[in-house]
Amino acid sequence: MKNPDPYSKKKKDIWVDVFDPNGERAYNAHFKTWLNEYELRELLLSISDDLTEAYEMRNTLSEFFRNGTKADAADRLQVILADLNRSQVKELNAFGQTVVNWFREIVNSFEIVKTEYVVDKKNGKARRKDHRLTSSMIENRNKLVKQIKNNANGYTNWKRFRNRVLYVLNRPAFRLEPFEKEDKGK
């Protein structure tokens, strides 16, 4: 079973809310007290205003990427950018500059390239699943090229390196297009 939300973890085949105020406590040797994960988070966030601000910005960004749409992405990202630039945390200011540099690409990542309907096996209800535009396939290819180079401890012959990359990337397991499903009735 997949993790139902980012603030849960699996314990004994059931999902437990990590930030449950009434959660199970464990002894924390650093703080020399018994704390559950909710209390530990609150204690850590109370130590520093900068940490609290960074944590809240992380939650804002997560919500933006999880629930944003192409129609509202630019406006919402402008608001987030203003918050990043107003921040007293220099790392958030630097991240704000990165967002400015990649603004168009971030907004374009909300483009829906494929929609499919998936039937839930447990309750039989269909739900819509939108696939957004990503660079994951290209990033995967770049990673493979780097792995080939690292595994060989460097190539001195460009033709051999090129041939090896083409060989690996043209194998059927590394196709850009999905395999067509074969009709098993034939």
Coordinates of C-alpha atoms in Angstrom, one line a residue:
M1 CA 0.0 0.0 0.0
K2 CA 1.3 3.5 -0.9
N3 CA 1.8 6.1 1.8
P4 CA -1.6 7.9 2.0
D5 CA 0.0 11.3 2.8
P6 CA 3.5 12.7 3.4
Y7 CA 3.0 12.9 7.2
S8 CA 2.3 9.3 7.8
K9 CA 4.5 6.2 8.2
K10 CA 3.9 2.5 8.3
K11 CA 3.9 0.8 11.7
K12 CA 2.8 -2.9 11.9
D13 CA 0.9 -2.8 8.6
I14 CA -1.2 0.3 9.4
W15 CA -0.5 3.9 8.5
V16 CA 0.0 6.1 11.5
D17 CA -0.2 9.9 11.5
V18 CA 3.3 11.0 12.3
F19 CA 2.2 14.3 13.8
D20 CA -0.6 13.0 15.9
P21 CA -0.5 14.9 19.3
N22 CA -1.6 11.8 21.1
G23 CA 1.0 9.5 19.3
E24 CA 3.2 7.0 20.9
R25 CA 6.1 8.5 22.9
A26 CA 9.7 7.4 22.8
Y27 CA 12.6 8.5 24.9
N28 CA 14.8 11.2 23.2
A29 CA 18.3 11.0 24.5
H30 CA 19.3 14.4 23.2
F31 CA 16.4 16.2 25.0
K32 CA 16.4 13.7 27.8
T33 CA 12.7 13.4 27.8
W34 CA 9.8 11.3 26.4
L35 CA 8.4 12.8 23.2
N36 CA 6.2 11.7 20.4
E37 CA 7.0 12.9 16.9
Y38 CA 4.5 15.7 17.1
E39 CA 6.0 17.1 20.3
L40 CA 9.5 16.7 18.8
R41 CA 8.5 18.7 15.7
E42 CA 7.0 21.5 17.8
L43 CA 10.1 21.5 20.1
L44 CA 12.5 21.8 17.1
L45 CA 10.4 24.5 15.5
S46 CA 10.3 26.5 18.7
I47 CA 14.1 26.6 18.8
S48 CA 14.5 28.9 15.8
D49 CA 12.2 31.4 14.0
D50 CA 14.2 30.8 10.8
L51 CA 13.5 27.1 11.0
T52 CA 9.8 27.7 11.5
E53 CA 9.7 30.1 8.5
A54 CA 11.5 27.6 6.3
Y55 CA 9.2 24.8 7.5
E56 CA 6.1 26.9 6.7
M57 CA 7.5 27.8 3.2
R58 CA 8.2 24.1 2.6
N59 CA 4.5 23.4 3.4
T60 CA 3.4 26.2 1.1
L61 CA 5.5 25.0 -1.8
S62 CA 4.3 21.4 -1.3
E63 CA 0.7 22.5 -1.4
F64 CA 1.4 24.6 -4.5
F65 CA 2.9 21.7 -6.4
R66 CA 0.3 19.3 -5.2
N67 CA -2.8 21.3 -5.9
G68 CA -1.8 24.0 -8.4
T69 CA -3.2 24.2 -11.9
K70 CA -1.9 25.7 -15.1
A71 CA -4.5 28.5 -14.9
D72 CA -3.4 29.7 -11.4
A73 CA 0.2 28.6 -11.3
A74 CA 1.8 31.9 -12.4
D75 CA -0.3 34.0 -9.9
R76 CA 0.3 31.6 -7.0
L77 CA 4.0 31.4 -7.8
Q78 CA 4.2 35.2 -7.8
V79 CA 2.8 35.3 -4.3
I80 CA 5.2 32.6 -3.1
L81 CA 8.1 34.5 -4.8
A82 CA 7.1 37.7 -2.9
D83 CA 7.1 35.7 0.4
L84 CA 10.6 34.3 -0.4
N85 CA 11.9 37.7 -1.2
R86 CA 10.5 39.2 2.1
S87 CA 12.0 36.4 4.1
Q88 CA 14.7 37.1 6.7
V89 CA 16.3 33.7 5.9
K90 CA 19.1 34.2 3.4
E91 CA 18.7 30.6 2.0
L92 CA 15.1 31.3 1.2
N93 CA 16.1 34.6 -0.6
A94 CA 18.6 32.6 -2.7
F95 CA 15.9 30.0 -3.4
G96 CA 13.7 32.9 -4.5
Q97 CA 16.3 33.9 -7.1
T98 CA 16.3 30.3 -8.4
V99 CA 12.5 30.5 -8.7
V100 CA 12.9 33.7 -10.7
N101 CA 15.4 32.1 -13.0
W102 CA 13.2 29.1 -13.6
F103 CA 9.8 30.8 -13.3
R104 CA 8.6 30.0 -16.9
E105 CA 9.6 26.3 -16.6
I106 CA 7.9 25.9 -13.2
V107 CA 4.7 27.3 -14.6
N108 CA 4.9 25.1 -17.7
S109 CA 5.4 22.1 -15.5
F110 CA 1.6 22.3 -14.7
E111 CA 0.7 21.5 -18.3
I112 CA -1.4 18.4 -18.5
V113 CA 0.1 16.1 -21.1
K114 CA -2.1 13.0 -20.5
T115 CA -5.3 12.2 -18.7
E116 CA -6.3 8.7 -17.8
Y117 CA -9.0 7.2 -15.7
V118 CA -8.0 4.7 -13.1
V119 CA -10.3 2.3 -11.3
D120 CA -9.6 1.8 -7.6
K121 CA -9.3 -1.9 -6.9
K122 CA -10.8 -1.7 -3.4
N123 CA -14.0 0.3 -4.0
G124 CA -14.4 0.1 -7.8
K125 CA -14.6 3.9 -8.2
A126 CA -13.0 5.6 -11.2
R127 CA -10.8 8.6 -10.6
R128 CA -9.1 11.0 -13.0
K129 CA -5.3 10.9 -13.1
D130 CA -3.6 13.8 -14.8
H131 CA 0.0 13.5 -15.9
R132 CA 1.9 16.7 -15.9
L133 CA 4.8 17.7 -18.1
T134 CA 8.2 16.7 -16.6
S135 CA 11.8 16.4 -17.7
S136 CA 12.2 13.0 -16.0
M137 CA 12.9 11.0 -19.1
I138 CA 15.7 13.4 -20.2
E139 CA 17.1 13.5 -16.6
N140 CA 17.1 9.7 -16.7
R141 CA 19.1 9.7 -19.9
N142 CA 21.6 12.1 -18.5
K143 CA 22.0 9.9 -15.5
L144 CA 22.6 6.9 -17.7
V145 CA 25.3 8.7 -19.7
K146 CA 27.1 9.7 -16.4
Q147 CA 26.9 6.2 -15.1
I148 CA 28.4 4.8 -18.3
K149 CA 31.2 7.4 -18.0
N150 CA 31.8 6.6 -14.3
N151 CA 31.7 2.8 -14.8
A152 CA 34.4 3.0 -17.4
N153 CA 36.6 5.4 -15.4
G154 CA 36.6 7.8 -18.3
Y155 CA 36.8 7.2 -22.0
T156 CA 39.7 8.4 -24.1
N157 CA 38.2 7.4 -27.4
W158 CA 35.2 9.5 -28.3
K159 CA 33.8 7.0 -30.9
R160 CA 33.8 4.2 -28.3
F161 CA 32.1 6.3 -25.8
R162 CA 29.5 7.5 -28.3
N163 CA 28.9 3.9 -29.5
R164 CA 28.5 2.6 -25.9
V165 CA 25.9 5.4 -25.1
L166 CA 24.0 4.7 -28.3
Y167 CA 24.0 1.0 -27.6
V168 CA 22.7 1.4 -24.0
L169 CA 20.1 4.0 -24.9
N170 CA 18.8 2.1 -27.9
R171 CA 18.1 -1.1 -26.0
P172 CA 14.4 -1.9 -25.7
A173 CA 14.4 -1.5 -21.9
F174 CA 15.3 2.2 -22.4
R175 CA 12.7 3.5 -24.8
L176 CA 11.2 6.9 -24.6
E177 CA 7.8 5.6 -25.8
P178 CA 5.9 3.1 -23.8
F179 CA 5.6 -0.5 -25.1
E180 CA 2.4 -1.3 -26.9
K181 CA 0.3 -3.9 -25.1
E182 CA 0.1 -7.1 -27.2
D183 CA -3.2 -8.8 -27.7
K184 CA -2.8 -12.1 -25.9
G185 CA -5.9 -13.6 -27.7
K186 CA -4.0 -14.0 -31.0

